Coordinates of C-alpha atoms and ligand atoms in Angstrom, one line a residue:
X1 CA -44.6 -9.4 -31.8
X2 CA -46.3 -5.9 -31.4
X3 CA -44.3 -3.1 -32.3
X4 CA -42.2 -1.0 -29.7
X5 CA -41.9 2.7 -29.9
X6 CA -38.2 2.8 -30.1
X7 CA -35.6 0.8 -30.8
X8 CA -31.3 1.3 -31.2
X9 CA -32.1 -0.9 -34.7
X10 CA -34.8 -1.3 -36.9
X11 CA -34.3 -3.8 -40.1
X12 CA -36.7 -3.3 -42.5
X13 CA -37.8 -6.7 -44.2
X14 CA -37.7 -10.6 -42.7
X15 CA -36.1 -12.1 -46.0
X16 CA -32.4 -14.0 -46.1
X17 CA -31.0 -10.4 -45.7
X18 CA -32.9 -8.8 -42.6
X19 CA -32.8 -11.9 -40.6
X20 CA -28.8 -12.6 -41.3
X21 CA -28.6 -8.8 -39.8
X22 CA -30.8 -9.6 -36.8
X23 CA -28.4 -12.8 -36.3
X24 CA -25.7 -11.0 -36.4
X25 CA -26.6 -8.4 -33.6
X26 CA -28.0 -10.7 -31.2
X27 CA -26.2 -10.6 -28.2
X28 CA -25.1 -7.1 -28.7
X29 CA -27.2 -5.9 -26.5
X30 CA -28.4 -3.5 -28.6
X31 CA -32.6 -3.3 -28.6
X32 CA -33.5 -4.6 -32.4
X33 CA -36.5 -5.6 -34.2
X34 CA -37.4 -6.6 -38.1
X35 CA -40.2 -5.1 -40.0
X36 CA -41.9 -7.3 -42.5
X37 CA -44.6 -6.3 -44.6
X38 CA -46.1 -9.8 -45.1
X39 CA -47.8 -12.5 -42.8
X40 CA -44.9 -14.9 -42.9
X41 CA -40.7 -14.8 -42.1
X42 CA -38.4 -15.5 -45.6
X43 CA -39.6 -13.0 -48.5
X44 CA -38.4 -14.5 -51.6
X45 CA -37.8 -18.3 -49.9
X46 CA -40.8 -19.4 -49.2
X47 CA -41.6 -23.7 -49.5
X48 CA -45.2 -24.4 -49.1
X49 CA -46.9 -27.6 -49.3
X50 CA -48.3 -28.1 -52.8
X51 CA -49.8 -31.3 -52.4
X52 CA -49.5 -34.0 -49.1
X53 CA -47.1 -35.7 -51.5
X54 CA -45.4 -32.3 -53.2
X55 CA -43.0 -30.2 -50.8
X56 CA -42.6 -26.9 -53.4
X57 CA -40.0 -23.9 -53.2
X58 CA -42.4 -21.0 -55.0
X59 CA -38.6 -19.1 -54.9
X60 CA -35.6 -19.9 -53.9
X61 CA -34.6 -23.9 -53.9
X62 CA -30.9 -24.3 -54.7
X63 CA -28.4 -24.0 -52.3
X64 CA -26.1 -22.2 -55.1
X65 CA -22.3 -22.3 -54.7
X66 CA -22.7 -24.9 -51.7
X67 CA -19.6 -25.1 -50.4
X68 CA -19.1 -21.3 -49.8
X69 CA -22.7 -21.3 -48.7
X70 CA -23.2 -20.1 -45.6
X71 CA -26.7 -21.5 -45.3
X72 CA -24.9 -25.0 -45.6
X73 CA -23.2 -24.9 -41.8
X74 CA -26.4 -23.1 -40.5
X75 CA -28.9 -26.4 -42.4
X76 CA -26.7 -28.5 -40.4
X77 CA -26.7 -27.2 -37.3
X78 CA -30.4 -26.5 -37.4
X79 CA -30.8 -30.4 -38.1
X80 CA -32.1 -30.2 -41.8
X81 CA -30.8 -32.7 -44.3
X82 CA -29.1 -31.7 -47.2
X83 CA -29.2 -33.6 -50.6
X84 CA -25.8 -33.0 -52.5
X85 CA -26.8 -34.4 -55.7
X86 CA -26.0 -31.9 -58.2
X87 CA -28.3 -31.2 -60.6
X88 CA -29.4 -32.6 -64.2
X89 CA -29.3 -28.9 -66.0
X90 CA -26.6 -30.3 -68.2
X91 CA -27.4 -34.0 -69.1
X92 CA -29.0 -35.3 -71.3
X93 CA -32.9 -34.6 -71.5
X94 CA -35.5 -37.6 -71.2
X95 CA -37.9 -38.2 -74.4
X96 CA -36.7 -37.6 -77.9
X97 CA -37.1 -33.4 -77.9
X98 CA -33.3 -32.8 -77.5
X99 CA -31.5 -35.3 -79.2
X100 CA -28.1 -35.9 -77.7
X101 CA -26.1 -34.6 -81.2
X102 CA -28.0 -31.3 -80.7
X103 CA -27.5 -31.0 -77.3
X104 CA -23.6 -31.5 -77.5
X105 CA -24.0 -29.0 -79.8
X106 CA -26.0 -26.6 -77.5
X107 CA -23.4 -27.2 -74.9
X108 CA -20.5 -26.0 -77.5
X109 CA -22.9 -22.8 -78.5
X110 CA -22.9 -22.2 -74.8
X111 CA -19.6 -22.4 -73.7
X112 CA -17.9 -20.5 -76.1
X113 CA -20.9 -17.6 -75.7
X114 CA -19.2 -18.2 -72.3
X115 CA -15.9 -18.0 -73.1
X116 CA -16.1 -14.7 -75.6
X117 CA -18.2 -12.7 -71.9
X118 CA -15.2 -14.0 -69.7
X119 CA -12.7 -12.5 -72.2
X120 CA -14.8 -9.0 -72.8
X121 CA -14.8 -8.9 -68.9
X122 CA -10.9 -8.7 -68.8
X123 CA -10.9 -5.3 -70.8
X124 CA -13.1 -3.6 -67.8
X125 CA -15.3 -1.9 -70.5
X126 CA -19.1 -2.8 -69.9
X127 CA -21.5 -3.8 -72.7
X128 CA -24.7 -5.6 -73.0
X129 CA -23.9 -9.4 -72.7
X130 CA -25.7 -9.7 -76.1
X131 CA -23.3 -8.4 -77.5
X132 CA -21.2 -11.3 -77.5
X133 CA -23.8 -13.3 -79.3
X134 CA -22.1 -15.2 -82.4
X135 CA -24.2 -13.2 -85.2
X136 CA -26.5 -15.9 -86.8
X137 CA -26.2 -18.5 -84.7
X138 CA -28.8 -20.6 -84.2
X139 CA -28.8 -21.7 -80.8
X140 CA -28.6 -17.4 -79.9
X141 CA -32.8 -18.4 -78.8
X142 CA -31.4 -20.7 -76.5
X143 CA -28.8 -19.0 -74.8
X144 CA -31.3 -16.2 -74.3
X145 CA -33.3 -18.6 -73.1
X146 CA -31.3 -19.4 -70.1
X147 CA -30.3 -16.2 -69.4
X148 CA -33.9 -15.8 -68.6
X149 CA -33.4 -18.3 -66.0
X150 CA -30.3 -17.2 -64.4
X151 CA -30.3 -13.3 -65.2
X152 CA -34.2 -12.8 -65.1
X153 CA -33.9 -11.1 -68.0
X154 CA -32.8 -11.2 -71.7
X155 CA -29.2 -10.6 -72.5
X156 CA -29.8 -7.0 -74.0
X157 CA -30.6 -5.7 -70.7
X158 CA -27.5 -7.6 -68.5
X159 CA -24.2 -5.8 -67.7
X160 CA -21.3 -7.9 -68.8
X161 CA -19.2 -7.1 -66.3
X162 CA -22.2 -7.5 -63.5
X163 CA -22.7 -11.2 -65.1
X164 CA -18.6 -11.7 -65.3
X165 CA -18.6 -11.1 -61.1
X166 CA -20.9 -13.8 -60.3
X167 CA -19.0 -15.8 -58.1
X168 CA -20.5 -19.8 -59.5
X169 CA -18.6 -22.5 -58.1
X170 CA -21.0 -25.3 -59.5
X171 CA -21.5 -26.8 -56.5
X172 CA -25.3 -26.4 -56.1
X173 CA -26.9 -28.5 -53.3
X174 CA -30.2 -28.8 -51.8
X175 CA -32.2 -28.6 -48.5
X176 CA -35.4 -31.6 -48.5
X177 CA -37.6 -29.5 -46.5
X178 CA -37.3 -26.9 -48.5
X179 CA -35.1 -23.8 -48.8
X180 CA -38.0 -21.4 -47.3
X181 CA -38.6 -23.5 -44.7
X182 CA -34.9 -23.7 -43.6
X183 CA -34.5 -19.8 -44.3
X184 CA -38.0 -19.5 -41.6
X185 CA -36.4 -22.0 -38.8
X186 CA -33.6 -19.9 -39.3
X187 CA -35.2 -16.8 -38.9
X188 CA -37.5 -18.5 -35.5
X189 CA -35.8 -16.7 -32.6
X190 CA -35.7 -13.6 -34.2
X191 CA -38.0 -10.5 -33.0
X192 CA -39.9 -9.7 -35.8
X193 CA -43.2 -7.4 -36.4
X194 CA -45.5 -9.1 -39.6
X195 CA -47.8 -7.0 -41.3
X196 CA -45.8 -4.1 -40.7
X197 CA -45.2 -2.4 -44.2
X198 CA -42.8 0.5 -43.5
X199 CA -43.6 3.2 -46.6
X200 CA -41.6 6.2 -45.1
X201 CA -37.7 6.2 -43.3
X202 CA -37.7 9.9 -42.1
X203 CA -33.9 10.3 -41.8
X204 CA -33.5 14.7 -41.1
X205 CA -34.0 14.5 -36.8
X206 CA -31.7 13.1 -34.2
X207 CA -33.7 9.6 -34.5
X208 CA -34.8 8.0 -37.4
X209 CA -38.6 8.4 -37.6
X210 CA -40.4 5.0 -39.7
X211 CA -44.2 5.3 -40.9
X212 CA -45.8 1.8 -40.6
X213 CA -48.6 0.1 -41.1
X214 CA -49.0 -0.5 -37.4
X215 CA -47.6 3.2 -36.6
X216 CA -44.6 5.3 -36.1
X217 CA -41.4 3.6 -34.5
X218 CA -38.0 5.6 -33.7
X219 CA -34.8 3.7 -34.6
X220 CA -31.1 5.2 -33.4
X221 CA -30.2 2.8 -37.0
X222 CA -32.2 1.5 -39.8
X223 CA -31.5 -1.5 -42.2
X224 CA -32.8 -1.5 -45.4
X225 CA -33.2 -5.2 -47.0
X226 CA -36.2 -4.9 -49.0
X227 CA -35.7 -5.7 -53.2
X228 CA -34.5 -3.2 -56.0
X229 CA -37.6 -2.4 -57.4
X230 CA -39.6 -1.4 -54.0
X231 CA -36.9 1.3 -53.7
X232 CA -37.1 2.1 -57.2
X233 CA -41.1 2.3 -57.5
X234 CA -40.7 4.0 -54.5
X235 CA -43.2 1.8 -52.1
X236 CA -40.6 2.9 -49.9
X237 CA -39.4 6.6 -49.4
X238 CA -37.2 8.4 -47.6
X239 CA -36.8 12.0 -46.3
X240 CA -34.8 13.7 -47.2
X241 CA -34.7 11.7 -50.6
X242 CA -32.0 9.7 -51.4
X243 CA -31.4 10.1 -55.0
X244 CA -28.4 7.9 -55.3
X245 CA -29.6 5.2 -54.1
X246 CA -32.5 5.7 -55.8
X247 CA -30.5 5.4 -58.9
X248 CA -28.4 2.5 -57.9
X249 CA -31.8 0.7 -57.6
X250 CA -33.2 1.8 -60.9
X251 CA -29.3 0.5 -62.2
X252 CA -30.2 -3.1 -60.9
X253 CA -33.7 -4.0 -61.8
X254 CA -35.4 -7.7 -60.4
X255 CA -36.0 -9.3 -63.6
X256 CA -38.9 -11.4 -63.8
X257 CA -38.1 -16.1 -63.1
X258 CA -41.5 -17.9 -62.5
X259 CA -41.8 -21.5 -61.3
X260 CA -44.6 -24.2 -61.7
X261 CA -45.6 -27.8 -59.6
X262 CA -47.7 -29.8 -61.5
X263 CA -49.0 -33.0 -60.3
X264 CA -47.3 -36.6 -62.1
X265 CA -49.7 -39.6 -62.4
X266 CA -48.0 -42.8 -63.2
X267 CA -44.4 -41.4 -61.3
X268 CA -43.0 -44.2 -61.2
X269 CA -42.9 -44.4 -65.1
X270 CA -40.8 -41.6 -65.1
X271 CA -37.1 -40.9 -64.0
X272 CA -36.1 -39.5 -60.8
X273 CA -34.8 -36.4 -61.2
X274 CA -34.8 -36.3 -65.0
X275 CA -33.9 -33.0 -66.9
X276 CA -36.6 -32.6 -69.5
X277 CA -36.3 -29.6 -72.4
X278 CA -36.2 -29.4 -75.9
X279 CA -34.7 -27.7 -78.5
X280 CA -37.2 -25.6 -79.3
X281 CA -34.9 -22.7 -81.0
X282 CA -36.6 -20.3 -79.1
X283 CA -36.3 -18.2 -76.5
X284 CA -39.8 -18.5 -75.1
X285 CA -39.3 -21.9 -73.5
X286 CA -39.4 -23.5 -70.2
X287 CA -37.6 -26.4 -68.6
X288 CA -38.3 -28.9 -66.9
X289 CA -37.0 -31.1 -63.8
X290 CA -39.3 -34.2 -63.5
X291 CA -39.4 -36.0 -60.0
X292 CA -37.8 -33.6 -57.9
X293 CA -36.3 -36.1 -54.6
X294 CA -38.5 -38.7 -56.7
X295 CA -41.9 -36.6 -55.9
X296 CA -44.8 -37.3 -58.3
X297 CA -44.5 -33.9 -60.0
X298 CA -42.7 -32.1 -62.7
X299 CA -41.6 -28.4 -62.0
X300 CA -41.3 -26.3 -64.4
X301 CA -38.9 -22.9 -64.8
X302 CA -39.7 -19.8 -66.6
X303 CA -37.8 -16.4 -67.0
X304 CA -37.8 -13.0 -68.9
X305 CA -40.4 -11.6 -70.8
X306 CA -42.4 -14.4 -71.3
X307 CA -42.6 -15.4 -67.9
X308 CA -44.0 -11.8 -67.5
X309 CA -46.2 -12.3 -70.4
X310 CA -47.5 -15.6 -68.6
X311 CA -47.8 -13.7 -65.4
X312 CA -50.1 -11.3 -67.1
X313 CA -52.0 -13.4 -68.2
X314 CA -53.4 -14.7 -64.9
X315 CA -53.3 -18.0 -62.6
X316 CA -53.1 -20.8 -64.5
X317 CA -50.7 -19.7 -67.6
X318 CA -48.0 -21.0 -65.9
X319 CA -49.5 -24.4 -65.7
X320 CA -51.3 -24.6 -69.0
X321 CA -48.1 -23.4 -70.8
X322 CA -45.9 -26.2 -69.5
X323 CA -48.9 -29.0 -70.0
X324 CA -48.8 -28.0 -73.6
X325 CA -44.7 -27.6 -73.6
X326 CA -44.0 -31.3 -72.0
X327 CA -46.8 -32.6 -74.2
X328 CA -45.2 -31.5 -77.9
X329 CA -42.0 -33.2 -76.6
X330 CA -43.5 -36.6 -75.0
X331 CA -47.3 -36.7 -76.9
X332 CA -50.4 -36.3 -76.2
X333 CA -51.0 -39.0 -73.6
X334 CA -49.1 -37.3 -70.8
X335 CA -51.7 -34.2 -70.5
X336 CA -54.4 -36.7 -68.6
X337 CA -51.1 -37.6 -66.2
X338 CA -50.8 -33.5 -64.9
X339 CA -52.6 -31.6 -62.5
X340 CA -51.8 -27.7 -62.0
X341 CA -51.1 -27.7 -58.4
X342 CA -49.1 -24.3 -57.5
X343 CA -47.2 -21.7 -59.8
X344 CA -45.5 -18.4 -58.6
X345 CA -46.0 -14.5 -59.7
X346 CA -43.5 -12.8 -58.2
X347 CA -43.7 -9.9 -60.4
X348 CA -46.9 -9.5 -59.0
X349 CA -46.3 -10.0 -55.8
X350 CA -46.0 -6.4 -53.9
X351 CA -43.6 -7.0 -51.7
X352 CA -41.2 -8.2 -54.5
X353 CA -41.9 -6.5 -58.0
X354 CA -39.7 -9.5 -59.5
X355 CA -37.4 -12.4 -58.5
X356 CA -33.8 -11.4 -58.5
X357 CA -31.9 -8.5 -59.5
X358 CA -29.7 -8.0 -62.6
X359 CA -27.4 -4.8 -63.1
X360 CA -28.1 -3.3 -66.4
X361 CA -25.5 -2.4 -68.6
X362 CA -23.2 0.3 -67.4
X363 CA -24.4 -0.7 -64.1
X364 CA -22.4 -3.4 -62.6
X365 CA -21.1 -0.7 -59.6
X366 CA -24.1 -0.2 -58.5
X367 CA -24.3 -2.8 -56.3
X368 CA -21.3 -1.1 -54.0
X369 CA -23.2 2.1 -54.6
X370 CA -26.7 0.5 -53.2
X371 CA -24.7 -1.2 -50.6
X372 CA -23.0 1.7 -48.8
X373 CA -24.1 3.1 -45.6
X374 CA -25.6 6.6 -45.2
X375 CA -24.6 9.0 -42.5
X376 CA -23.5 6.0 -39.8
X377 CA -26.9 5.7 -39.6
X378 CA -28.9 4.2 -42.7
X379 CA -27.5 1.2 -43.5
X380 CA -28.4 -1.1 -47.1
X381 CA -28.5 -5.2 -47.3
X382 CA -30.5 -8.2 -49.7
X383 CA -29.1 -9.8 -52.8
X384 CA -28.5 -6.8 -54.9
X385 CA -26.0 -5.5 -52.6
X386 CA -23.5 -9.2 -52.5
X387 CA -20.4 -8.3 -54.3
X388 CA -20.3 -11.7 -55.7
X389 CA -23.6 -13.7 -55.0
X390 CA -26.3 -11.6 -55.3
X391 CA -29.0 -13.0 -56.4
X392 CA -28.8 -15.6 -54.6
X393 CA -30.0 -16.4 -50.7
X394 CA -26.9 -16.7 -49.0
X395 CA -25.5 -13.4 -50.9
X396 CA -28.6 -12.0 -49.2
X397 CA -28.3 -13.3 -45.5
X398 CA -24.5 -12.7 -45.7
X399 CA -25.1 -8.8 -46.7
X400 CA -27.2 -8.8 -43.7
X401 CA -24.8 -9.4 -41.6
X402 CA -22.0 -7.6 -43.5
X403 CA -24.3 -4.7 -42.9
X404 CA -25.3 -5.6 -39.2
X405 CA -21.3 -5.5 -38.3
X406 CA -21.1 -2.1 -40.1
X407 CA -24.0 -0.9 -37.3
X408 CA -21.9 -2.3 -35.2
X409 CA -18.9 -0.4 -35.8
X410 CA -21.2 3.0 -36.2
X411 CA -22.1 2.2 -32.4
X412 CA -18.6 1.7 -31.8
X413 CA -18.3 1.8 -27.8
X414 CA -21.0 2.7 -26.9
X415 CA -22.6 -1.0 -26.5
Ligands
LIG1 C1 -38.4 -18.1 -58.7 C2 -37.2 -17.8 -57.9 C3 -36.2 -18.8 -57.8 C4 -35.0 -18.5 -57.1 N1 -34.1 -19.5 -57.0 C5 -33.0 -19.3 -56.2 C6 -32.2 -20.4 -55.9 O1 -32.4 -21.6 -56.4 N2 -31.1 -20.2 -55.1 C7 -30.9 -19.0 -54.5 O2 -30.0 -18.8 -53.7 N3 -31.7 -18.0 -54.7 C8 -32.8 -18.1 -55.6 N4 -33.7 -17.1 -55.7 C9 -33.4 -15.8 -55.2 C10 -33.5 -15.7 -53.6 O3 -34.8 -16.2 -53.3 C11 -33.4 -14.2 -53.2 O4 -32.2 -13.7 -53.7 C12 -33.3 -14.0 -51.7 O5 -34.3 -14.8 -51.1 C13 -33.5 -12.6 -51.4 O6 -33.4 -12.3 -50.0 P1 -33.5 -10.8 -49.5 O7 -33.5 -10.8 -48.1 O8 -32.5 -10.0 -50.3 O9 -34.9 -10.3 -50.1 P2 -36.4 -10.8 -49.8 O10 -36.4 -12.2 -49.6 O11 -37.3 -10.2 -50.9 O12 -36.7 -10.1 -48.4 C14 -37.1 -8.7 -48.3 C15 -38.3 -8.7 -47.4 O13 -38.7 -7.3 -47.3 C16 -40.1 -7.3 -47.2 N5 -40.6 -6.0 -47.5 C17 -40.6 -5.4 -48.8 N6 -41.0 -4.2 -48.7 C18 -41.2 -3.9 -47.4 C19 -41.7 -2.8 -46.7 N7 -41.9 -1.6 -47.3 N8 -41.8 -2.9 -45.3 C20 -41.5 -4.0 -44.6 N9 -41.1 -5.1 -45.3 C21 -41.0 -5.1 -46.6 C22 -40.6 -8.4 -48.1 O14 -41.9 -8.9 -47.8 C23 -39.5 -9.5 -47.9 O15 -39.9 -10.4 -46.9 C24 -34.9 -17.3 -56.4 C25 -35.9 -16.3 -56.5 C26 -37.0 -16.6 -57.2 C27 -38.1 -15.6 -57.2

């Protein structure tokens, strides 16, 4: 839709987060309308067709914590079919690279790496979750490794206490069309303005003046979903400044998680869903999920700094790094069986700067700090503001609505 000169709110960005706010003040009879800098609804969820036989989430694709999910009740009201398999992160991997001694082993390493974070938590006193790395040991790669892939980042840059909120209730389901295409049907009845990249919120007059790509627009309200590092880079600015938000950003960072479809010849050879890693001692490593809902593809998962190192390196690392990977753990012969066909770059992607945010140490308040309202008027939502599940997609749309209700109650009577 084109965009109006005024609105009573404006919600800056059409991800999980903006379009959980404009749910949420439907019906309010307030006039609304969501700015979104790209072509397309969903931000970070996004599923795109990778092949005719290759449905592909290029971000967000588990539906984390499913039963507290709130995109659960919404995916089956909308009609889309779940899959509650949980997933294979834990089993045993195909092919011979991580023999089942080592892995039990790995999982021990793991656990108590775990174990010692959960107990640091309790004393209230923050730290970088490295610390807590058992000096010497030599799965530490490892466990780095997969803090890549759930922090974006390594360990020396995560907050204890930030990683000791996550709420994970190991239920993690998914949707078969693809999160980013729920998270768009979702977002369908919406009024939304694409291509409409907001760069100034001008905050000092009676009305809240934005500067967008397609011109000025006057909002009585404003919600701010887009990520961390927009705010922190300031792409977006505001007047007067807003320095502790700016610092709340700068305290929780996106870190960098790539992920990779590649094309499987011979599928049927291969297991359904199959886990496939090795133990490769290091922390420069991706993993693997072969078959996903028995497609004939392997994805492949990559976090930290050498999924930023890959993403330097242009289109294509992604793709050649994993042929190379999967072919040192199951030979040679497989390379001829895999096709690049689709690999993300969100740290390159403008309207991201990264993939999900992480609070750096001494940072875990931060996300309260980002998440609180300015003035009755300005108003902050997206994954880095969830108490308990941010980074995730249903932290994200559920802070859009926590912060649509706080709009709500700003307007008090007067709707
Ligand atoms: C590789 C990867 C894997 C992931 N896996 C999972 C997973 O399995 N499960 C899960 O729950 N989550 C996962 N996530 C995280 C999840 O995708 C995000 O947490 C969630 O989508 C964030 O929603 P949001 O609304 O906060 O932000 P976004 O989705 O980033 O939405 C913000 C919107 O603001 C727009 N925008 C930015 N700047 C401007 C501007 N100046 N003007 C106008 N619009 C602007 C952006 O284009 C974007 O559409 C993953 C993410 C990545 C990258």
């Amino acid at each position: 839709m084109s965009l109006p000169s005024s609105v009573d709110v404006a919600i800056i960005g059409a991800g999980a987060a903006g379009l959980g706010a404009a749910h949420a003040l439907r019906g309010s009879g307030l006039s609304m309308i969501v700015l979104e800098a790209r072509d397309r609804l969903g931000g970070r969820a996004w599923t795109v067709q990778a092949s005719p036989e290759v449905t592909f989430d290029v971000g967000c694709g588990w539906l984390h914590s499913a039963d507290k999910n709130s995109f659960v009740p919404i995916a089956r009201q909308l009609g889309f079919a779940i899959n509650t398999d949980l997933p294979p992160w834990g089993d045993r991997a195909f092919g011979d690279a991580f023999p089942e001694v080592e892995r039990k082993e790995f999982i021990r390493a793991i656990d108590a790496f775990y174990e010692r974070l959960r107990e640091a938590a309790k004393t209230g006193e923050d730290a970088p979750a490295a610390r807590y790395l058992e000096p010497g040991n030599r799965w530490n790669p490892m466990i780095e490794a997969v803090s890549t892939y759930v922090n974006g980042s390594e360990l020396d840059r995560v907050s204890l206490l930030d990683m000791g909120a996550y709420e994970d209730t190991t239920f993690n389901w998914r949707v078969r069309a693809g999160y980013g295409t729920l998270i768009a049907a979702y977002g369908a009845p919406c009024p939304v303005a694409l291509n409409c990249n907001v760069t100034l919120v001008e905050h000092s007059g009676k009305r809240i003046r934005l500067e967008t790509s397609q011109g000025i627009l006057e909002a009585g309200k404003v919600i701010v979903t887009v990520p961390t590092n927009l705010i922190a880079d300031e792409a977006i600015c505001f007047s007067p400044a807003l320095p502790v938000k700016l610092d709340a950003a700068r305290g929780l960072p996106l870190g960098v998680d790539d992920k990779v479809t590649l094309a499987l010849e011979d599928a049927e050879a291969f297991p359904v869903e199959g886990h496939l890693r090795g133990a490769t001692m290091r922390t420069a490593m991706g993993t693997y999920l072969i078959r996903p809902f028995g497609q004939p593809c392997i994805d492949g998962f990559f976090g930290g700094r050498f999924a930023r190192e890959l993403e330097d390196a242009g289109d294509g690392a992604f793709a050649a790094q994993s042929i190379d990977e999967i072919a040192g753990f199951l030979g040679n012969d497989i390379r001829r069986k895999l096709k690049p066909l689709r690999e993300s770059r969100w740290a390159h992607d403008p309207f991201a700067r990264g993939s999900y945010s992480h609070a750096l140490p001494g940072h875990a308040g931060d996300r309260a700090v980002l998440a609180a309202p300015v003035d009755g008027r300005l108003f902050f939502a997206g994954e880095a503001t969830s108490p308990l599940f941010f980074t995730t997609a249903h932290g994200a749309r559920d802070s859009g609505e926590r912060a649509a209700k706080e709009v709500l109650a700003a307007v008090g009577g007067h709707n």
